[in-house]
CSV table of N, CA, C and O in Angstrom, one decimal:
chain,number,residue,atom,x,y,z
U,143,UNK,N,7.1,-62.4,-55.9
U,143,UNK,CA,7.7,-61.7,-57.1
U,143,UNK,C,6.6,-60.7,-58.0
U,143,UNK,O,7.3,-59.8,-57.5
U,144,UNK,N,5.5,-60.5,-57.4
U,144,UNK,CA,4.7,-59.8,-57.7
U,144,UNK,C,5.0,-58.9,-56.9
U,144,UNK,O,4.9,-57.7,-56.7
U,145,UNK,N,5.0,-58.8,-55.8
U,145,UNK,CA,5.3,-57.9,-54.3
U,145,UNK,C,6.8,-56.8,-55.5
U,145,UNK,O,6.6,-55.7,-55.1
U,146,UNK,N,7.8,-57.2,-55.9
U,146,UNK,CA,8.9,-56.7,-56.0
U,146,UNK,C,8.2,-55.6,-57.6
U,146,UNK,O,8.5,-55.0,-57.6
U,147,UNK,N,7.3,-56.6,-57.9
U,147,UNK,CA,7.2,-55.5,-59.1
U,147,UNK,C,6.4,-54.5,-59.2
U,147,UNK,O,6.2,-53.4,-59.4
U,148,UNK,N,5.2,-54.9,-58.1
U,148,UNK,CA,4.1,-54.0,-57.4
U,148,UNK,C,5.4,-52.8,-57.1
U,148,UNK,O,4.6,-52.0,-56.5
U,149,UNK,N,6.5,-52.7,-56.1
U,149,UNK,CA,6.7,-52.0,-55.2
U,149,UNK,C,7.9,-51.1,-56.0
U,149,UNK,O,8.3,-49.9,-56.5
U,150,UNK,N,8.0,-51.8,-57.5
U,150,UNK,CA,8.8,-50.8,-58.2
U,150,UNK,C,7.9,-49.8,-59.3
U,150,UNK,O,8.4,-49.1,-59.4
U,151,UNK,N,6.6,-49.8,-59.1
U,151,UNK,CA,5.5,-49.2,-60.2
U,151,UNK,C,5.8,-47.9,-58.6
U,151,UNK,O,4.9,-47.9,-58.0
U,152,UNK,N,5.5,-46.5,-58.9
U,152,UNK,CA,6.0,-45.6,-58.5
U,152,UNK,C,4.6,-44.6,-58.6
U,152,UNK,O,3.9,-44.4,-59.1
U,153,UNK,N,4.0,-45.1,-57.2
U,153,UNK,CA,3.1,-44.0,-56.7
U,153,UNK,C,1.8,-45.4,-56.8
U,153,UNK,O,0.4,-45.1,-56.8
U,154,UNK,N,2.2,-46.0,-56.8
U,154,UNK,CA,1.0,-47.5,-56.7
U,154,UNK,C,0.2,-47.9,-54.8
U,154,UNK,O,-0.8,-48.4,-54.6
U,155,UNK,N,0.7,-47.3,-54.2
U,155,UNK,CA,0.3,-46.6,-52.8
U,155,UNK,C,-1.2,-46.5,-52.5
U,155,UNK,O,-1.8,-46.1,-51.8
U,156,UNK,N,-1.4,-44.9,-53.5
U,156,UNK,CA,-2.4,-44.2,-53.7
U,156,UNK,C,-3.8,-45.4,-54.0
U,156,UNK,O,-5.3,-44.7,-54.3
U,157,UNK,N,-3.9,-46.4,-55.0
U,157,UNK,CA,-4.7,-47.1,-55.4
U,157,UNK,C,-5.0,-47.7,-54.8
U,157,UNK,O,-6.4,-47.7,-54.7
U,158,UNK,N,-5.0,-48.4,-53.3
U,158,UNK,CA,-6.1,-48.1,-52.0
U,158,UNK,C,-6.9,-47.9,-51.6
U,158,UNK,O,-8.1,-47.8,-52.0
U,159,UNK,N,-6.2,-46.5,-51.6
U,159,UNK,CA,-7.6,-45.4,-51.2
U,159,UNK,C,-8.3,-44.7,-52.1
U,159,UNK,O,-9.3,-45.0,-51.8
U,160,UNK,N,-7.6,-44.7,-53.8
U,160,UNK,CA,-8.7,-44.7,-54.6
U,160,UNK,C,-9.7,-45.3,-54.2
U,160,UNK,O,-11.2,-45.2,-54.3
U,161,UNK,N,-9.3,-47.0,-54.0
U,161,UNK,CA,-10.5,-48.2,-54.2
U,161,UNK,C,-11.3,-47.8,-52.5
U,161,UNK,O,-12.9,-48.0,-53.6
U,162,UNK,N,-11.5,-47.5,-51.8
U,162,UNK,CA,-11.3,-46.9,-51.1
U,162,UNK,C,-12.9,-46.0,-50.8
U,162,UNK,O,-13.8,-46.2,-50.8
U,163,UNK,N,-12.7,-44.8,-51.5
U,163,UNK,CA,-13.3,-43.7,-51.8
U,163,UNK,C,-14.3,-44.1,-52.7
U,163,UNK,O,-15.3,-43.6,-52.0
U,164,UNK,N,-14.2,-44.9,-53.1
U,164,UNK,CA,-15.0,-45.7,-54.4
U,164,UNK,C,-16.1,-46.0,-53.5
U,164,UNK,O,-17.1,-46.3,-54.0
U,165,UNK,N,-15.2,-47.3,-53.0
U,165,UNK,CA,-16.3,-47.8,-53.3
U,165,UNK,C,-17.2,-47.3,-51.4
U,165,UNK,O,-18.9,-47.9,-51.5
U,166,UNK,N,-16.9,-46.3,-50.4
U,166,UNK,CA,-17.8,-45.7,-50.0
U,166,UNK,C,-18.5,-45.0,-50.5
U,166,UNK,O,-20.0,-44.3,-50.1
U,167,UNK,N,-18.0,-43.9,-51.6
U,167,UNK,CA,-19.2,-43.0,-52.5
U,167,UNK,C,-20.1,-43.9,-52.8
U,167,UNK,O,-21.0,-43.6,-53.4
U,168,UNK,N,-20.2,-45.0,-54.1
U,168,UNK,CA,-21.0,-45.8,-54.0
U,168,UNK,C,-22.2,-46.7,-53.2
U,168,UNK,O,-23.0,-46.4,-52.9
U,169,UNK,N,-21.4,-46.7,-51.8
U,169,UNK,CA,-22.1,-47.2,-51.2
U,169,UNK,C,-23.4,-46.6,-50.1
U,169,UNK,O,-24.6,-46.3,-50.2
U,170,UNK,N,-22.5,-44.9,-50.4
U,170,UNK,CA,-23.7,-43.8,-49.4
U,170,UNK,C,-24.4,-43.2,-50.6
U,170,UNK,O,-26.0,-43.2,-50.1
U,171,UNK,N,-24.1,-43.7,-52.1
U,171,UNK,CA,-25.1,-43.4,-52.9
U,171,UNK,C,-25.9,-43.9,-53.1
U,171,UNK,O,-27.2,-43.9,-53.1
U,172,UNK,N,-25.6,-45.6,-52.9
U,172,UNK,CA,-26.5,-46.2,-52.8
U,172,UNK,C,-28.1,-46.3,-51.9
U,172,UNK,O,-28.9,-46.4,-52.2
U,173,UNK,N,-27.7,-46.1,-50.3
U,173,UNK,CA,-28.4,-45.9,-49.7
U,173,UNK,C,-28.7,-44.6,-49.5
U,173,UNK,O,-30.4,-44.5,-49.5
U,174,UNK,N,-28.6,-43.2,-50.6
U,174,UNK,CA,-29.6,-42.2,-50.9
U,174,UNK,C,-30.6,-42.7,-51.5
U,174,UNK,O,-31.5,-42.6,-51.5
U,175,UNK,N,-30.2,-43.6,-52.4
U,175,UNK,CA,-31.2,-43.9,-53.1
U,175,UNK,C,-32.3,-44.1,-53.3
U,175,UNK,O,-33.2,-44.7,-53.2
U,176,UNK,N,-31.7,-45.6,-52.2
U,176,UNK,CA,-32.7,-46.4,-51.6
U,176,UNK,C,-33.9,-45.4,-50.7
U,176,UNK,O,-34.9,-46.1,-50.8
U,177,UNK,N,-33.1,-44.9,-49.9
U,177,UNK,CA,-33.8,-44.2,-49.3
U,177,UNK,C,-35.2,-43.0,-49.8
U,177,UNK,O,-36.1,-42.9,-49.4
U,178,UNK,N,-34.4,-42.0,-50.5
U,178,UNK,CA,-35.3,-41.3,-51.7
U,178,UNK,C,-36.5,-42.2,-52.1
U,178,UNK,O,-37.3,-41.8,-52.2
U,179,UNK,N,-36.3,-43.4,-53.5
U,179,UNK,CA,-37.0,-44.0,-53.4
U,179,UNK,C,-38.7,-44.0,-52.7
U,179,UNK,O,-39.6,-44.7,-53.1
U,180,UNK,N,-37.7,-44.9,-50.9
U,180,UNK,CA,-39.2,-45.1,-50.3
U,180,UNK,C,-39.5,-46.5,-50.5
U,180,UNK,O,-39.4,-47.1,-51.4
U,181,UNK,N,-40.3,-46.6,-49.7
U,181,UNK,CA,-40.7,-48.5,-49.7
U,181,UNK,C,-42.0,-48.7,-50.5
U,181,UNK,O,-41.8,-49.8,-50.8
U,182,UNK,N,-42.8,-47.6,-50.8
U,182,UNK,CA,-43.3,-47.6,-51.6
U,182,UNK,C,-43.0,-48.5,-53.0
U,182,UNK,O,-44.1,-49.2,-53.5
U,183,UNK,N,-42.2,-47.4,-53.5
U,183,UNK,CA,-41.8,-47.6,-54.8
U,183,UNK,C,-41.5,-49.8,-54.5
U,183,UNK,O,-41.6,-50.1,-55.8
U,184,UNK,N,-40.9,-50.0,-53.6
U,184,UNK,CA,-40.5,-51.3,-53.8
U,184,UNK,C,-41.1,-51.9,-53.3
U,184,UNK,O,-41.2,-53.3,-53.8
U,185,UNK,N,-42.4,-51.8,-52.3
U,185,UNK,CA,-43.9,-53.0,-52.4
U,185,UNK,C,-44.5,-53.2,-53.5
U,185,UNK,O,-44.5,-54.7,-54.2
U,186,UNK,N,-44.1,-52.1,-54.6
U,186,UNK,CA,-44.6,-51.9,-55.8
U,186,UNK,C,-44.2,-53.2,-56.6
U,186,UNK,O,-44.8,-54.2,-57.5
U,187,UNK,N,-43.1,-53.0,-56.8
U,187,UNK,CA,-42.4,-54.2,-57.7
U,187,UNK,C,-42.0,-55.0,-57.1
U,187,UNK,O,-42.6,-56.0,-57.7
U,188,UNK,N,-42.1,-55.3,-55.7
U,188,UNK,CA,-42.4,-56.6,-55.7
U,188,UNK,C,-43.7,-57.5,-56.1
U,188,UNK,O,-43.7,-59.2,-55.9
U,189,UNK,N,-44.9,-56.9,-55.7
U,189,UNK,CA,-46.6,-57.1,-55.8
U,189,UNK,C,-45.9,-57.4,-57.8
U,189,UNK,O,-47.1,-58.5,-58.1
U,190,UNK,N,-45.9,-56.9,-59.1
U,190,UNK,CA,-46.0,-57.3,-60.7
U,190,UNK,C,-46.0,-58.4,-60.7
U,190,UNK,O,-46.5,-58.6,-61.7
U,191,UNK,N,-44.8,-59.7,-60.1
U,191,UNK,CA,-45.0,-61.0,-60.6
U,191,UNK,C,-46.2,-61.4,-60.5
U,191,UNK,O,-46.6,-62.7,-61.1
U,192,UNK,N,-46.8,-61.0,-58.9
U,192,UNK,CA,-47.9,-62.2,-59.2
U,192,UNK,C,-49.3,-61.3,-59.3
U,192,UNK,O,-50.5,-61.8,-59.3
U,193,UNK,N,-49.6,-59.9,-59.8
U,193,UNK,CA,-50.4,-59.3,-60.9
U,193,UNK,C,-51.0,-59.7,-61.9
U,193,UNK,O,-49.5,-60.3,-62.7
U,194,UNK,N,-52.2,-59.8,-62.4
U,194,UNK,CA,-52.1,-60.7,-63.9
U,194,UNK,C,-51.8,-58.8,-64.8
U,194,UNK,O,-51.8,-57.5,-64.5
U,195,UNK,N,-51.9,-59.2,-66.1
U,195,UNK,CA,-51.6,-58.1,-67.4
U,195,UNK,C,-52.6,-57.0,-67.2
U,195,UNK,O,-52.1,-56.0,-67.3
U,196,UNK,N,-53.7,-56.9,-66.7
U,196,UNK,CA,-55.2,-56.2,-67.0
U,196,UNK,C,-54.7,-55.4,-66.0
U,196,UNK,O,-55.1,-54.6,-65.8
U,197,UNK,N,-54.6,-56.2,-64.4
U,197,UNK,CA,-54.2,-54.9,-63.0
U,197,UNK,C,-52.9,-54.4,-63.6
U,197,UNK,O,-53.0,-52.7,-63.0
U,198,UNK,N,-52.1,-54.8,-64.1
U,198,UNK,CA,-51.2,-53.8,-64.1
U,198,UNK,C,-51.5,-52.4,-65.3
U,198,UNK,O,-50.6,-51.5,-65.8
U,199,UNK,N,-52.0,-52.9,-66.4
U,199,UNK,CA,-52.6,-52.4,-67.7
U,199,UNK,C,-53.3,-50.8,-66.9
U,199,UNK,O,-54.0,-50.1,-67.0
U,200,UNK,N,-53.9,-51.3,-66.3
U,200,UNK,CA,-55.2,-50.7,-65.1
U,200,UNK,C,-54.5,-49.6,-64.2
U,200,UNK,O,-55.3,-48.6,-63.7
U,201,UNK,N,-53.7,-49.8,-64.0
U,201,UNK,CA,-52.8,-48.8,-63.0
U,201,UNK,C,-52.4,-47.5,-63.8
U,201,UNK,O,-51.9,-46.5,-63.3
U,202,UNK,N,-52.2,-48.4,-64.6
U,202,UNK,CA,-51.2,-47.2,-65.9
U,202,UNK,C,-52.5,-46.3,-66.3
U,202,UNK,O,-52.2,-44.9,-66.7
């Protein structure tokens, strides 16, 4: 039943291609963002829950 409804919609075949392009675009952007931020940024963020408020304020 659903296949027949989707087949009746004109141009429905382009949606999987658009979804693939959006997915890969987001994935490539995410990899770029993570590489640009660098390892130091994430190591600092990982230590935040273990530090006291005084140590955090001293870094600022």
